[in-house]
Coordinates of C-alpha atoms and ligand atoms in Angstrom, one line a residue:
M16 CA 252.7 -174.9 -39.5
R17 CA 249.8 -175.7 -41.6
H18 CA 252.2 -178.0 -43.0
L19 CA 254.7 -179.5 -41.2
R20 CA 252.9 -183.2 -40.8
G21 CA 253.1 -183.8 -45.1
P22 CA 254.9 -182.6 -48.1
A23 CA 252.9 -181.8 -51.0
P24 CA 250.1 -178.9 -49.8
L25 CA 246.4 -179.1 -49.4
P26 CA 244.7 -177.9 -52.1
G27 CA 242.4 -174.7 -51.9
V28 CA 238.7 -174.7 -51.1
G29 CA 238.2 -172.3 -54.1
R30 CA 240.0 -174.3 -56.5
L31 CA 238.3 -177.7 -55.9
L32 CA 235.5 -176.3 -56.3
N33 CA 235.5 -176.3 -59.4
E34 CA 237.3 -179.4 -60.9
A35 CA 235.1 -181.3 -62.1
G36 CA 234.3 -184.1 -59.7
Y37 CA 232.8 -181.0 -57.4
R38 CA 231.2 -179.4 -60.0
R39 CA 228.9 -182.9 -60.2
L40 CA 228.6 -182.5 -56.7
R41 CA 226.9 -178.7 -56.7
E42 CA 225.0 -179.9 -59.0
R43 CA 223.8 -182.2 -56.4
Y44 CA 224.0 -180.1 -53.5
P45 CA 224.1 -176.2 -52.6
Y46 CA 227.5 -174.9 -53.6
A47 CA 227.9 -173.4 -49.7
L48 CA 226.6 -176.9 -48.1
V49 CA 230.2 -178.6 -50.6
A50 CA 231.9 -175.9 -49.9
D51 CA 231.4 -176.6 -46.0
A52 CA 232.0 -180.7 -47.0
I53 CA 235.6 -179.9 -48.9
R54 CA 236.8 -177.5 -46.0
D55 CA 235.8 -180.8 -43.5
Q56 CA 237.6 -183.3 -45.2
L57 CA 240.6 -180.6 -45.2
A58 CA 240.7 -180.7 -41.9
H59 CA 240.4 -184.1 -41.9
E60 CA 243.2 -184.0 -43.9
R61 CA 245.3 -181.4 -42.4
S62 CA 245.2 -184.4 -38.9
A63 CA 245.0 -186.8 -41.1
G64 CA 247.4 -187.3 -43.9
A65 CA 246.2 -186.1 -46.9
V66 CA 245.2 -188.2 -49.6
G67 CA 244.4 -188.4 -53.7
D68 CA 242.6 -186.6 -55.7
A69 CA 240.2 -189.4 -56.2
E70 CA 239.2 -190.4 -52.4
R71 CA 239.1 -186.7 -51.6
V72 CA 236.5 -186.5 -53.9
E73 CA 234.9 -189.5 -52.8
E74 CA 234.5 -188.1 -48.9
V75 CA 233.8 -185.6 -49.6
G76 CA 230.4 -187.1 -51.3
A77 CA 230.3 -189.2 -48.1
R78 CA 229.9 -186.3 -45.8
L79 CA 227.4 -184.7 -47.9
A80 CA 224.9 -188.1 -48.5
A81 CA 225.5 -188.3 -44.5
W82 CA 224.5 -184.8 -44.0
T83 CA 221.7 -185.2 -46.0
G84 CA 219.8 -188.4 -46.0
P85 CA 217.3 -189.5 -44.0
R86 CA 217.6 -189.5 -39.8
L87 CA 214.3 -190.6 -38.7
R88 CA 212.8 -193.6 -40.5
R89 CA 210.4 -196.6 -40.5
V90 CA 211.8 -199.0 -39.6
V91 CA 210.8 -203.1 -39.2
N92 CA 209.2 -204.5 -35.6
A93 CA 210.6 -207.6 -35.6
T94 CA 210.7 -207.3 -31.5
G95 CA 206.8 -208.1 -30.2
V96 CA 207.0 -205.3 -28.3
V97 CA 203.9 -203.4 -29.7
L98 CA 204.7 -200.4 -27.9
H99 CA 207.8 -200.0 -28.4
T100 CA 209.4 -196.2 -27.0
N101 CA 211.9 -196.1 -28.9
L102 CA 210.1 -197.2 -31.6
G103 CA 207.3 -194.9 -31.8
R104 CA 205.3 -196.9 -29.5
A105 CA 201.9 -196.5 -31.6
P106 CA 201.3 -197.4 -35.7
L107 CA 198.5 -195.3 -36.8
S108 CA 196.0 -196.0 -39.2
R109 CA 196.5 -195.5 -42.8
A110 CA 193.3 -193.1 -42.2
A111 CA 194.7 -191.4 -39.3
A112 CA 198.2 -190.9 -40.3
A113 CA 196.5 -189.4 -43.0
A114 CA 194.4 -186.9 -41.7
A115 CA 197.4 -185.8 -40.2
A116 CA 199.2 -185.4 -43.9
D117 CA 196.5 -183.8 -45.2
V118 CA 196.4 -181.2 -42.0
A119 CA 199.8 -180.5 -42.1
A120 CA 200.0 -179.5 -46.0
G121 CA 197.2 -176.9 -45.8
Y122 CA 194.8 -175.0 -44.0
S123 CA 192.5 -175.9 -41.2
N124 CA 190.3 -175.1 -38.6
L125 CA 192.7 -175.5 -35.6
E126 CA 191.3 -172.2 -34.1
L127 CA 188.2 -171.2 -35.6
D128 CA 184.7 -172.2 -35.2
L129 CA 183.4 -172.3 -38.8
E130 CA 180.0 -172.4 -37.4
T131 CA 180.5 -168.3 -35.7
G132 CA 183.1 -167.6 -37.3
R133 CA 185.3 -166.9 -34.1
R134 CA 188.4 -168.0 -32.5
G135 CA 187.5 -171.5 -31.5
D136 CA 189.6 -173.6 -29.0
R137 CA 192.3 -176.6 -30.9
S138 CA 190.7 -178.8 -27.6
S139 CA 188.0 -178.9 -28.3
L140 CA 188.5 -180.4 -31.7
V141 CA 188.8 -183.2 -30.1
A142 CA 186.7 -183.7 -26.4
P143 CA 183.2 -184.1 -27.5
L144 CA 185.0 -187.3 -29.2
L145 CA 186.8 -188.0 -25.9
T146 CA 183.9 -187.1 -23.4
R147 CA 181.1 -189.8 -25.5
L148 CA 184.0 -191.8 -25.3
T149 CA 185.5 -192.7 -21.3
G150 CA 181.9 -190.8 -20.3
A151 CA 183.3 -187.8 -19.1
E152 CA 182.0 -184.2 -19.3
A153 CA 185.1 -182.4 -19.8
A154 CA 188.4 -183.4 -21.8
L155 CA 191.7 -181.3 -23.0
V156 CA 194.4 -182.8 -25.3
V157 CA 198.1 -181.3 -25.4
N158 CA 201.4 -182.5 -25.9
N159 CA 202.0 -185.7 -23.8
N160 CA 200.9 -187.4 -20.6
A161 CA 204.6 -186.0 -18.8
A162 CA 203.0 -182.6 -19.3
A163 CA 199.4 -183.4 -18.7
V164 CA 200.2 -184.2 -15.3
L165 CA 202.3 -181.7 -14.8
L166 CA 199.1 -179.2 -16.0
M167 CA 197.0 -181.1 -13.8
L168 CA 199.3 -181.0 -10.4
S169 CA 200.4 -177.3 -11.3
A170 CA 197.0 -176.1 -11.9
L171 CA 195.2 -177.8 -9.3
A172 CA 197.6 -177.7 -6.4
R173 CA 200.0 -176.0 -6.7
G174 CA 201.2 -174.5 -2.9
R175 CA 199.6 -177.6 -1.2
E176 CA 199.5 -180.9 -1.2
V177 CA 199.0 -183.9 -2.6
V178 CA 199.5 -187.4 -1.1
V179 CA 200.4 -190.2 -3.1
S180 CA 201.3 -193.3 -2.2
R181 CA 204.9 -194.6 -1.8
G182 CA 203.9 -197.9 -3.8
E183 CA 203.0 -195.0 -6.9
Q184 CA 206.2 -193.4 -6.4
V185 CA 207.1 -194.1 -10.0
E186 CA 209.9 -193.4 -12.5
I187 CA 208.9 -194.2 -16.7
G188 CA 211.6 -193.8 -19.3
G189 CA 214.0 -192.2 -16.8
S190 CA 212.9 -188.7 -17.0
F191 CA 209.5 -188.4 -15.8
R192 CA 209.8 -189.2 -11.9
M193 CA 207.1 -188.3 -10.3
P194 CA 209.1 -187.2 -7.1
D195 CA 210.0 -184.5 -10.0
V196 CA 207.1 -183.3 -11.9
M197 CA 205.5 -183.0 -8.1
R198 CA 208.4 -180.8 -7.3
L199 CA 208.4 -179.1 -10.9
S200 CA 204.4 -178.2 -10.6
G201 CA 204.8 -176.3 -7.4
A202 CA 202.7 -179.0 -5.3
R203 CA 203.5 -180.3 -2.3
M204 CA 204.6 -184.4 -1.9
V205 CA 202.9 -186.5 1.2
E206 CA 204.1 -189.7 0.5
V207 CA 201.4 -192.7 2.9
G208 CA 202.3 -196.2 3.1
T209 CA 204.6 -198.7 1.9
T210 CA 205.5 -199.2 -1.1
N211 CA 203.6 -202.8 -0.4
R212 CA 200.7 -202.0 1.3
T213 CA 198.7 -198.3 1.5
R214 CA 195.3 -198.4 2.2
T215 CA 192.6 -196.1 2.0
A216 CA 193.4 -195.0 6.2
D217 CA 197.1 -193.6 4.9
Y218 CA 194.8 -191.0 2.4
E219 CA 192.8 -190.2 5.7
A220 CA 195.3 -189.3 8.0
A221 CA 198.0 -187.7 5.5
A222 CA 195.2 -185.0 4.6
G223 CA 195.1 -181.7 6.5
D224 CA 193.9 -177.9 6.2
R225 CA 196.8 -177.7 3.5
T226 CA 195.6 -180.5 1.1
A227 CA 194.8 -180.4 -2.8
A228 CA 195.0 -183.5 -3.9
L229 CA 195.2 -186.8 -3.8
L230 CA 196.9 -188.5 -6.1
R231 CA 197.0 -192.6 -7.9
V232 CA 199.0 -193.5 -11.1
H233 CA 199.0 -196.5 -12.4
T234 CA 202.1 -198.8 -11.6
S235 CA 202.5 -198.6 -15.7
N236 CA 205.9 -200.1 -16.0
F237 CA 206.7 -202.2 -12.9
R238 CA 203.9 -204.4 -10.7
I239 CA 204.3 -205.3 -7.0
T240 CA 203.5 -208.9 -6.8
G241 CA 202.3 -210.6 -3.2
F242 CA 201.5 -209.6 -0.5
T243 CA 200.1 -206.4 -1.9
E244 CA 197.0 -203.9 -1.1
S245 CA 195.9 -200.0 -2.3
A246 CA 193.4 -198.7 -1.6
P247 CA 190.4 -198.8 -3.9
L248 CA 189.5 -196.1 -5.9
A249 CA 185.7 -195.6 -5.4
E250 CA 187.0 -195.6 -1.8
L251 CA 189.8 -193.0 -2.1
A252 CA 186.7 -190.8 -4.4
Q253 CA 184.4 -191.2 -1.2
L254 CA 187.0 -189.8 0.8
A255 CA 188.5 -186.8 -1.6
H256 CA 184.6 -186.0 -1.6
R257 CA 184.2 -186.0 2.5
L258 CA 187.2 -183.9 2.3
G259 CA 186.5 -181.2 0.4
V260 CA 189.5 -182.6 -2.2
L261 CA 190.5 -184.1 -5.6
L262 CA 191.0 -186.8 -6.3
L263 CA 193.0 -186.7 -9.7
D264 CA 194.1 -190.5 -12.0
D265 CA 197.7 -190.5 -14.2
V266 CA 196.1 -193.9 -15.7
G267 CA 199.1 -194.1 -17.7
S268 CA 198.5 -196.0 -20.8
G269 CA 194.6 -195.1 -20.5
A270 CA 192.5 -198.2 -22.1
L271 CA 189.3 -197.1 -23.8
E272 CA 188.5 -200.3 -24.5
E273 CA 188.3 -204.0 -22.6
L274 CA 192.0 -205.0 -23.0
F275 CA 193.1 -207.9 -20.4
D276 CA 192.8 -206.7 -17.3
E277 CA 194.0 -203.2 -17.5
P278 CA 191.1 -200.7 -16.3
T279 CA 189.3 -198.4 -18.3
V280 CA 190.3 -194.9 -18.9
A281 CA 185.8 -194.7 -18.4
E282 CA 185.9 -196.4 -15.1
A283 CA 188.3 -194.1 -13.3
V284 CA 186.2 -190.7 -14.4
L285 CA 183.5 -192.7 -12.3
H286 CA 185.4 -192.6 -9.3
A287 CA 188.7 -189.9 -10.3
D288 CA 188.1 -186.0 -11.2
V289 CA 190.7 -185.6 -13.4
V290 CA 192.2 -189.1 -15.5
T291 CA 194.9 -188.1 -17.0
F292 CA 196.4 -190.8 -19.8
S293 CA 198.7 -191.1 -23.0
G294 CA 197.4 -190.9 -27.0
D295 CA 200.2 -193.4 -28.1
K296 CA 199.6 -196.2 -26.0
L297 CA 196.2 -198.3 -25.7
P298 CA 194.2 -195.5 -27.8
G299 CA 196.6 -196.6 -30.6
G300 CA 197.0 -192.9 -31.6
P301 CA 199.9 -189.8 -31.6
Q302 CA 202.1 -188.6 -29.0
A303 CA 199.4 -187.1 -26.4
G304 CA 198.7 -186.5 -23.0
I305 CA 195.4 -186.5 -22.4
A306 CA 193.1 -184.9 -19.3
V307 CA 189.5 -186.0 -19.3
G308 CA 187.1 -185.5 -15.7
R309 CA 184.7 -182.7 -14.8
A310 CA 184.4 -179.1 -16.0
A311 CA 185.8 -177.1 -13.1
P312 CA 189.2 -178.7 -13.1
I313 CA 189.6 -179.3 -17.0
G314 CA 188.4 -176.0 -17.5
R315 CA 191.4 -174.6 -14.9
M316 CA 193.6 -176.1 -16.1
A317 CA 192.9 -175.2 -19.4
K318 CA 193.1 -171.7 -18.9
H319 CA 196.1 -172.2 -16.8
P320 CA 199.8 -170.6 -18.7
L321 CA 201.2 -173.4 -18.6
A322 CA 198.9 -175.3 -20.9
R323 CA 199.8 -172.8 -23.7
A324 CA 204.0 -173.9 -23.2
V325 CA 202.8 -177.5 -24.0
R326 CA 199.4 -177.2 -26.0
V327 CA 199.4 -179.9 -28.9
D328 CA 199.8 -179.3 -32.6
K329 CA 197.3 -179.9 -35.8
M330 CA 198.6 -182.9 -36.7
T331 CA 198.5 -184.3 -33.9
L332 CA 194.8 -183.4 -33.4
A333 CA 193.7 -184.1 -37.0
A334 CA 195.3 -188.0 -35.6
L335 CA 194.1 -188.1 -32.5
E336 CA 190.4 -187.3 -34.0
V337 CA 190.7 -190.6 -36.5
T338 CA 191.6 -192.6 -33.7
L339 CA 189.3 -191.5 -31.4
R340 CA 186.5 -191.4 -34.2
E341 CA 188.0 -195.0 -34.7
R342 CA 187.7 -195.9 -30.9
L343 CA 184.0 -194.4 -30.8
L344 CA 182.6 -197.0 -33.9
G345 CA 184.1 -199.9 -33.1
S346 CA 186.4 -200.6 -35.1
A347 CA 190.3 -201.8 -34.1
S348 CA 193.6 -199.6 -34.2
P349 CA 196.5 -201.3 -35.3
V350 CA 197.8 -201.7 -31.8
S351 CA 194.5 -204.0 -30.6
R352 CA 194.6 -205.9 -34.2
M353 CA 198.4 -206.7 -32.9
L354 CA 197.6 -207.2 -28.9
T355 CA 194.8 -209.4 -29.9
S356 CA 195.9 -210.8 -33.3
P357 CA 196.4 -215.1 -32.3
P358 CA 199.1 -217.4 -32.1
D359 CA 197.7 -219.9 -34.5
E360 CA 197.8 -216.8 -38.0
L361 CA 201.0 -215.6 -36.4
R362 CA 202.3 -219.5 -36.4
R363 CA 200.4 -219.8 -40.3
R364 CA 203.3 -216.3 -41.4
A365 CA 205.9 -217.6 -39.3
G366 CA 205.6 -220.8 -41.3
Y367 CA 205.1 -218.8 -45.1
L368 CA 208.5 -216.9 -43.9
M369 CA 210.2 -219.5 -42.8
V370 CA 209.2 -221.8 -45.9
R371 CA 210.0 -218.7 -48.3
L372 CA 213.9 -218.8 -46.5
Q373 CA 214.1 -222.6 -47.4
E374 CA 214.1 -222.2 -50.7
R375 CA 217.0 -219.5 -50.3
G376 CA 218.7 -221.9 -48.1
I377 CA 217.8 -220.1 -44.5
E378 CA 216.7 -222.5 -42.5
C379 CA 215.2 -220.4 -40.0
E380 CA 213.5 -222.5 -37.0
R381 CA 209.8 -221.2 -35.0
V382 CA 209.4 -221.5 -31.4
E383 CA 207.4 -220.5 -28.7
G384 CA 207.5 -216.6 -27.0
A385 CA 206.0 -214.6 -25.9
S386 CA 205.0 -210.6 -26.8
A387 CA 204.6 -208.2 -24.6
V388 CA 203.0 -204.9 -24.6
G389 CA 205.6 -202.1 -23.8
G390 CA 205.1 -198.3 -23.8
G391 CA 204.6 -198.9 -19.8
S392 CA 201.4 -200.5 -20.5
L393 CA 200.2 -204.2 -18.9
P394 CA 203.5 -205.0 -17.1
G395 CA 204.0 -208.8 -16.5
H396 CA 201.3 -208.9 -18.9
E397 CA 203.1 -211.5 -21.9
V398 CA 200.5 -212.5 -24.8
P399 CA 202.1 -216.0 -26.4
T400 CA 203.0 -215.5 -29.7
V401 CA 205.1 -217.9 -31.8
L402 CA 209.2 -216.5 -33.3
L403 CA 211.1 -217.2 -36.4
A404 CA 214.9 -218.1 -34.6
L405 CA 217.4 -217.3 -37.3
P406 CA 220.6 -219.3 -38.4
G407 CA 223.6 -218.0 -37.0
P408 CA 225.3 -215.7 -35.2
A409 CA 223.2 -213.7 -33.2
S410 CA 224.2 -210.2 -32.3
R411 CA 225.5 -210.2 -35.3
L412 CA 222.4 -210.9 -37.3
A413 CA 220.5 -208.3 -35.6
A414 CA 223.0 -205.5 -36.1
A415 CA 223.5 -206.7 -40.2
L416 CA 219.1 -206.5 -39.2
R417 CA 218.9 -203.2 -37.3
R418 CA 221.4 -201.9 -40.4
G419 CA 219.6 -203.0 -43.3
E420 CA 217.6 -201.5 -45.8
P421 CA 214.9 -201.4 -44.5
P422 CA 216.0 -201.2 -40.3
V423 CA 215.0 -204.0 -39.0
L424 CA 214.7 -204.9 -35.4
A425 CA 214.8 -208.0 -33.9
R426 CA 215.3 -210.2 -30.3
I427 CA 217.8 -211.9 -29.2
E428 CA 216.5 -215.0 -27.4
G429 CA 217.5 -218.2 -26.1
G430 CA 221.0 -217.2 -27.6
R431 CA 218.9 -216.6 -30.8
C432 CA 218.2 -213.9 -33.2
C433 CA 214.4 -214.2 -33.5
V434 CA 211.5 -212.6 -35.3
D435 CA 208.5 -211.5 -33.8
L436 CA 205.2 -211.7 -36.3
R437 CA 202.9 -209.9 -33.9
T438 CA 204.4 -206.8 -34.2
V439 CA 205.5 -206.5 -38.2
L440 CA 202.5 -205.0 -39.8
R441 CA 200.4 -205.7 -42.9
G442 CA 201.7 -205.5 -45.8
E443 CA 205.6 -205.6 -44.4
D444 CA 206.3 -209.3 -44.9
D445 CA 208.2 -209.2 -47.8
L446 CA 210.1 -206.7 -47.1
L447 CA 211.2 -208.7 -43.4
Q448 CA 212.2 -212.0 -45.7
D449 CA 214.9 -209.5 -47.9
A450 CA 215.9 -207.9 -45.0
I451 CA 216.4 -211.5 -43.2
E452 CA 217.8 -212.6 -46.8
A453 CA 220.7 -209.8 -46.6
A454 CA 221.4 -210.0 -43.6
C455 CA 221.7 -213.8 -43.3
A456 CA 224.3 -212.6 -46.9
A457 CA 226.4 -210.7 -45.0
C458 CA 226.9 -212.7 -41.8
A459 CA 228.1 -214.9 -44.1
T460 CA 230.3 -213.7 -46.0
V461 CA 232.0 -212.2 -42.8
S462 CA 232.4 -215.4 -41.5
Ligands
PLP526 C1 203.7 -193.6 -20.0 C2 203.5 -193.3 -18.5 C3 203.8 -192.0 -18.3 C4 204.2 -190.6 -19.4 O1 203.1 -190.3 -20.4 P1 204.0 -189.7 -22.2 O2 203.5 -189.7 -23.0 O3 204.9 -191.0 -21.8 O4 204.5 -188.4 -21.6 C5 203.4 -191.3 -17.3 N1 202.6 -191.8 -16.4 C6 202.5 -193.1 -16.7 C7 201.6 -193.6 -15.1 C8 202.6 -194.1 -17.8 O5 202.0 -195.3 -17.6

């Protein structure tokens, strides 16, 4: 059966393992892995036809390289989207990244109070920074904002009703849909108002004995414009107080400081009982879900069994602590530096890159454009930028850049492959230049 297709029988795995070419592979890879790669290759040959000895060694080596090669890698973000979820959102400051690496490589006081020697609480490490930054009484950190919202609803509204505006039934990034999260938490959603207009009176009319909370969700990845109305948070707070229910606010991107027109977390904390947001959006930190607010509801969230299931790990906490301390001390995060770098500076950087590429015979053009905040933050808010448009077939160039070393993510605009230096980090300009040269050369030889 095995050899029906080819005249020459395939060699055995054991014999191949002892041949010179495979012995060399065994110096670099574990024996069992080399054997697996040989088996895989022979299985392939059984259906596709046998190959020569030299080609077989090469194929086995290629399999091993593919299996063990790096998968999650640094890339250069030249898309101009600052908080790009597919590219890992916020780049950390050097100090925040170093703190995560340091804590990861050793032991830490993650759940130990060094003063008393007693068991501590991991969230309390960063809670003082969060309460100082936002004016809240208490704070809790979990895995991400989706988890924070799920925990908030589970701990505070399970088996009861939560009133939410129809204009705020948001879906974020495909799998986070407020109605689904609500169902999962065991809270019952009561929708009020219409897509474009919801008034405080609508919430009031819907609230009853079973109501646990009013929920506001920041419509962070789209914007309804035109004939719109939403209830001011201060009014909702008064209503919630009068009804004796909680006011919950998922602000999403979580501006800790004044940035464009985004409402700050501190403003939300003035009115809402619990405010949730992501650590890796506007705060410029690691992936985390942050809940701040009054001590009683935050305490109930911390004690809920789900809190353990969605808890944050030590590397995240280490990076978050440094990130929050930097915000408190007033130093700008990489995210806010990118969002606020002036077009003139970008024009200068683009001009410099353009001249250096020109010296290599690559004629680019500077064009005006717009960068986006991204990450479901500040929809419709575009930041003026200067793009460098590369010569050549746009989608082939973009693919060559993406497959390059390091991978570069560009964007196609006006039918041209463009790089937006706003999101290219300091120190990456030279890498970008080399990558562009390589991509242009690759596209030139193919055509
Ligand atoms: C981004 C966002 C979420 C989800 O946050 P993750 O940190 O990605 O889990 C939830 N709600 C709002 C309003 C958001 O903008």
